[in-house]
Amino acid sequence: MPNPSTGETQFISPSGMIKVKVDGKDLEAPRTMPDPISGKPLPTTMIQACALAHVDVPHYCYHPKLPVAGNCRMCLVEFATPALGPDRKPLMKPDGTPKVTRSPRPAIACATPISPGVEIYTNTPAVKQMREAVLEFLLINHPLDCPICDQAGECKLQEYSVDYGKSDSRFVEPKVHKPKRVDLGPRIVLDDERCILCTRCIRFTKDVVGDDALGIVSRGSYSTLTAYPGRTFDNNYTLNTVDICPVGALTSKDFRFQMRVWFLKETKNVCASCATGCNIIIGSREGKVYRFEPRENDAVNSNWMCDYGRLNYKWIGQADRLRQVQSPKSKVQSPKSNGQARNVQVTAERLLLSGQGSIWKSVIAEISTKLGQIPPGSAAIIASARQTNEELYLLSKLAKKLGALTDSVPRTGEGDKLLLNSDRNPNSLGARLTGIAADPMGSNLPKIADGIRSGKIKTLIVFGEDVTKHGISTELLAKLETLIVSGILPNETTRLAQYLLPGCAHAEKRGTFTNSKGRVQKFLKAVEPPGDARPEWEFLHELVFAVAGQDGFATIEGLFNQMAQDVPAFKGLTWAGLGDTGITVPV
Amino acid sequence: MIIPRKKLNLWERLYLPAIIGGFKITLRHFFRKKVTMQYPEERWVVPDGYRGAPYLVEDQDKRIKCVSCQLCEFVCPPKAIRIVPPGPSGAPDVGNVEKAPREFEIDMLRCIFCGFCQEVCPEEAIFLMQDYSLTGTTRQEMIYNKEKLLALGGVHQDNIRKWKKKAEEAKAQKVPP
Ligand code: SF4
Ligand code: SF4
Ligand code: SF4
Ligand code: SF4
Ligand code: FES
C-alpha cells in the first residue's frame, strides 16, 4: 500500500496503478501480475513494465510463462528512483518534475520489481556495453554451428548478436568442448556446446509439466545440461522445450535436418488430435507440411502443445491419400475393362475433368438426384466429429431434409491434466451442437446397423469414418442400395463406396472446431489438397443446395455466419469476430 | 522533331572517294594481328575473378564441403538452386559435420552467374568457376545434379579446415567430437 508519509502517493494513480517511466515514456503499470504457474499475484517486474510500454528488452532466461530465474543477465537495464528530501518527500526540479537518483548499478529487468516513480532506461550507452559484454561471454565457448544448426533463422543468440553484439572475438584459447548429439529422449537431441544454460527447459519440465527430469551438472564453463541419471526425458510435452530453447541446443528429432526454417510458410491452424484444440502454426513449404508448433492462446493452450498432437501430421502428405472422385459410372469405365485405347481415353477424360472441374459437378448432380428421390427416413448419416462445424451443420441440414438418423463415432484415449484430452475427436462438441451426434455419441450406431439389417435404411452417407470398425460390417454395407463416402485415407468403407468424395485434412481447408470447453476456433489453409480432393464444406454446400433447395453460402465466411444464425449455440458469432484465438460459447 | 536531310555536295556525290577510303581501312586491318579465334577449337582464357558457372567443391579429404545450410538456395535470385537436406539421421561419412546435402541441383538455364551463392556460402563450398559456355540438348540435361557439380568443381585447397580443427580440439579434451 502506498505510504503517504514517504510521498509515494504522487506516483500512484487513483486506480492503484504504479506510475513509472520507460525510456522517458510515462506508463501506468499494475502493482502485481499473476504468476504464470500458480496464478498468485507477484510484484510487477521491470521487464513486464517494459513489455506494457512496448519496449523490447533482450532476454534469454526470462519467459513470460515460466518462473523467473535471472541467470543470463541479458536483460540488464539502468534505472533511477525518485530522490527524497529529509522529510521523505520527493524532491522536485525547478520545472516541477520529480528529481531522480540514478542507481549506480544496473538491474536485471526480469527479476527486479518496479517501485512507484522508478525510471527505466533500456537504451543508454552503459546498457549497450553490458549487452555486448554478456554476448561476448555467451559466445566464448559457443561452437558457432549455425550452418548445421536447426535453430539458425530463429535463434536468439544469432538475433541478439546481430542487434547488440560485436562482430569480432577477442578469445583465442581453445573452446571448451561438451557432448554433442546427445540422445536426451525419444524425441529430443541435445547439443550441449550450444546450450547457454538459461534453464528454461529445466523450469518448463519441472514447473509446467511436473516431470523434474532435467538439470545442470558440473560448474563454470563446464556446466552441462543433462537428464537425471536413470531418467529419460520422455514426457508428452518434451518438444515444447525445443520451442523455448533460445538456441539450437535442444532440437526435434522429427524436424532435424528436414528444412531450414526460413523457407517455412506459417499458417494459423488448430490441432485436430484431441478435444482441447491447441492453437498451432503449421510450417509448410511447397505443399508439404514440415512441422506443427504451438501458437499462444491463453484461453486454451497457453504457449504449449503435446508431442502426440505435434507429431500427428504425417498422414496429411501420405502417398495413399484418396485423390479421385468415384461414382458407379466411373467405376464401370475403369481402365482395366477395355484395354489400352480405353485407358488413354479415360486418362484424357480425367485430365479434362480433374481438379475443380466438372467431375465434381456431374457426381454431385447424380448424388443429389438420387437423394431427391428416396423416401424420407430411408437414409442415415454417420459423420465424424473430426469434420468442421460448418460441414456438420450442412450435414444436419441434409439429415433434416432426408429424415435421416445421424451419429458420430466416439474416439477416446488416455488424457492428462495439462492439455491432452481423453476425447480424441477435435469437434465432439460441434457434432453435438449441430445435432449430428447422438447423446451419448455413438448410441445411434447400433440403431443404424439394425435399420440396414431390416432393410429400412437403404442409403448411408459416411463422412470421415471407417464404419466397418464401428459395428456396421462389410456384409451390412453390401446390403445398401447407395453408399456415399467422403474420406481422406483409404479404408474398408471407402473401398466399398459407390460414391467416393475425397476430402481434406484440417491443414488443407478453412473451418472451425468447437473444443471441449465450447471455444469455437477457426483454422486456415496451409497446403493444397492432392488430386481431386476438395474441402468437404464446398461440395456439401452444393449438395445441400441441390437436395434441400436452401441456399447455403459459397464462401466459408458466409457459411459460418449462416450457421451462427441457425444453430442456437453459435448465436451472435461471426467468422471475422472469431479472430485468431476464437470465442467461447456457453454450453 | 523533323530532321531535314542534308543535301550532298559534289565531292560526296562523286562516290568513288568514299569507296577508296573504305578500302584503305580494310587494307590496314588486313595486315594487323588477328583478334578472332577459331572457336570452339580455340578457347578464350578468362581473366581471374571471372564469374562462370557455379560448381560444388570437396575438401582435401574428399568430403563434400557443402553442409546443406540452404543459404544459397535462399539467396539465389532466379531460384536456380534446389537442395534436399539429409533428414533426421544426418549424412553418413561426414563425422562431426553432421550434415551434407542429399541432393543438390543447379538449373544452369536459370542461373545468371551472379555469384551470390559463393558470396553467401559459410563453408566455402560453392564457387563460380571459369566455364562460360554450357550446352545441352534438353532442359533436363541443363539441371546439374550433385555428382556432376562435384565432378566439375574438383577439390578446393581449404586452409581453414574448421571442422577438422574442431574435432581435434574436442578429442584433445577427451570429448567425443
Ligand atoms: S544456437 Fe544459434 S548461434 Fe548457436 S549454432 Fe545454433 S543458430 Fe548458431
Ligand atoms: S538447453 Fe536450451 S533451454 Fe535448456 S538450458 Fe540450454 S539453452 Fe536453455
Ligand atoms: S550464381 Fe547466382 S543465379 Fe547462379 S546459382 Fe549462384 S546465386 Fe543462383
Ligand atoms: S551456402 Fe554453401 S554450405 Fe550452404 S547449402 Fe549452399 S553450398 Fe552448401
Ligand atoms: S532474462 Fe533477465 S537474467 Fe535472463
Short mmCIF file of N, CA and C and ligand atoms in Angstrom, two decimals, chain A residues 139 142-159 161 180 191 193-196 245-251 260, chain B residues 166, ligand 1:
data_model
loop_
_atom_site.label_atom_id
_atom_site.label_comp_id
_atom_site.label_asym_id
_atom_site.label_seq_id
_atom_site.Cartn_x
_atom_site.Cartn_y
_atom_site.Cartn_z
N LEU A 139 29.34 -16.22 -26.09
CA LEU A 139 29.91 -16.78 -27.32
C LEU A 139 31.31 -17.36 -27.12
N HIS A 142 30.87 -20.94 -27.45
CA HIS A 142 29.81 -21.37 -28.38
C HIS A 142 30.42 -21.91 -29.66
N PRO A 143 29.91 -23.02 -30.16
CA PRO A 143 30.58 -23.66 -31.30
C PRO A 143 30.38 -22.93 -32.63
N LEU A 144 29.47 -21.98 -32.71
CA LEU A 144 29.15 -21.32 -33.98
C LEU A 144 28.85 -22.35 -35.07
N ASP A 145 27.90 -23.18 -34.73
CA ASP A 145 27.48 -24.25 -35.63
C ASP A 145 26.42 -23.80 -36.63
N CYS A 146 26.13 -22.53 -36.68
CA CYS A 146 24.96 -22.05 -37.43
C CYS A 146 24.69 -22.77 -38.76
N PRO A 147 25.70 -23.02 -39.60
CA PRO A 147 25.37 -23.67 -40.88
C PRO A 147 24.73 -25.06 -40.72
N ILE A 148 25.02 -25.74 -39.61
CA ILE A 148 24.43 -27.07 -39.46
C ILE A 148 23.42 -27.10 -38.31
N CYS A 149 23.06 -25.94 -37.81
CA CYS A 149 22.19 -25.89 -36.63
C CYS A 149 20.75 -25.60 -37.05
N ASP A 150 19.83 -26.46 -36.60
CA ASP A 150 18.43 -26.31 -36.99
C ASP A 150 17.80 -25.02 -36.48
N GLN A 151 18.39 -24.44 -35.45
CA GLN A 151 17.79 -23.25 -34.87
C GLN A 151 18.08 -22.01 -35.72
N ALA A 152 19.12 -22.06 -36.52
CA ALA A 152 19.52 -20.89 -37.30
C ALA A 152 18.31 -20.33 -38.03
N GLY A 153 18.14 -19.03 -37.92
CA GLY A 153 16.98 -18.39 -38.53
C GLY A 153 15.93 -18.05 -37.51
N GLU A 154 15.91 -18.78 -36.38
CA GLU A 154 15.00 -18.41 -35.30
C GLU A 154 15.77 -18.50 -33.97
N CYS A 155 17.05 -18.17 -34.03
CA CYS A 155 17.93 -18.31 -32.87
C CYS A 155 18.14 -16.95 -32.22
N LYS A 156 17.86 -16.87 -30.93
CA LYS A 156 18.01 -15.60 -30.22
C LYS A 156 19.48 -15.20 -30.10
N LEU A 157 20.36 -16.19 -30.08
CA LEU A 157 21.77 -15.87 -29.99
C LEU A 157 22.23 -15.18 -31.28
N GLN A 158 21.76 -15.70 -32.40
CA GLN A 158 22.06 -15.04 -33.67
C GLN A 158 21.45 -13.64 -33.70
N GLU A 159 20.18 -13.57 -33.33
CA GLU A 159 19.48 -12.29 -33.46
C GLU A 159 20.10 -11.21 -32.58
N SER A 161 23.06 -11.23 -31.29
CA SER A 161 24.44 -10.94 -31.69
C SER A 161 24.45 -9.91 -32.80
N LYS A 180 28.05 -33.61 -27.88
CA LYS A 180 27.16 -33.20 -28.97
C LYS A 180 26.29 -34.38 -29.36
N ASP A 191 22.48 -30.70 -27.95
CA ASP A 191 23.85 -30.34 -28.28
C ASP A 191 24.33 -29.44 -27.15
N GLU A 193 27.14 -28.12 -26.42
CA GLU A 193 28.02 -26.99 -26.73
C GLU A 193 27.23 -25.74 -27.03
N ARG A 194 26.02 -25.95 -27.61
CA ARG A 194 25.23 -24.77 -27.99
C ARG A 194 24.43 -24.21 -26.82
N CYS A 195 24.27 -24.99 -25.76
CA CYS A 195 23.42 -24.59 -24.63
C CYS A 195 24.00 -23.35 -23.94
N ILE A 196 23.16 -22.37 -23.68
CA ILE A 196 23.63 -21.18 -22.98
C ILE A 196 23.21 -21.20 -21.51
N CYS A 245 13.75 -23.22 -26.05
CA CYS A 245 15.21 -23.12 -26.02
C CYS A 245 15.62 -21.98 -26.95
N PRO A 246 16.27 -20.95 -26.41
CA PRO A 246 16.56 -19.79 -27.26
C PRO A 246 17.61 -20.10 -28.32
N VAL A 247 18.36 -21.17 -28.12
CA VAL A 247 19.39 -21.53 -29.10
C VAL A 247 19.10 -22.91 -29.68
N GLY A 248 20.06 -23.47 -30.37
CA GLY A 248 19.85 -24.75 -31.02
C GLY A 248 20.33 -25.93 -30.20
N ALA A 249 20.31 -25.79 -28.86
CA ALA A 249 20.78 -26.88 -28.02
C ALA A 249 19.80 -28.05 -28.03
N LEU A 250 18.51 -27.73 -27.92
CA LEU A 250 17.51 -28.78 -27.98
C LEU A 250 16.86 -28.72 -29.36
N THR A 251 16.94 -29.82 -30.09
CA THR A 251 16.29 -29.84 -31.39
C THR A 251 15.41 -31.08 -31.50
N ARG A 260 15.21 -25.79 -43.67
CA ARG A 260 15.61 -24.60 -42.94
C ARG A 260 14.36 -23.77 -42.64
N LYS B 166 37.97 -28.48 -35.14
CA LYS B 166 37.01 -28.67 -34.04
C LYS B 166 37.10 -30.08 -33.50
S1 SF4 C 1 22.50 -21.98 -31.40
FE1 SF4 C 1 22.21 -20.19 -32.69
S2 SF4 C 1 24.19 -19.21 -32.73
FE2 SF4 C 1 24.49 -21.28 -31.95
S3 SF4 C 1 24.99 -22.50 -33.72
FE3 SF4 C 1 22.79 -22.62 -33.47
S4 SF4 C 1 21.99 -20.99 -34.77
FE4 SF4 C 1 24.13 -20.59 -34.46
#
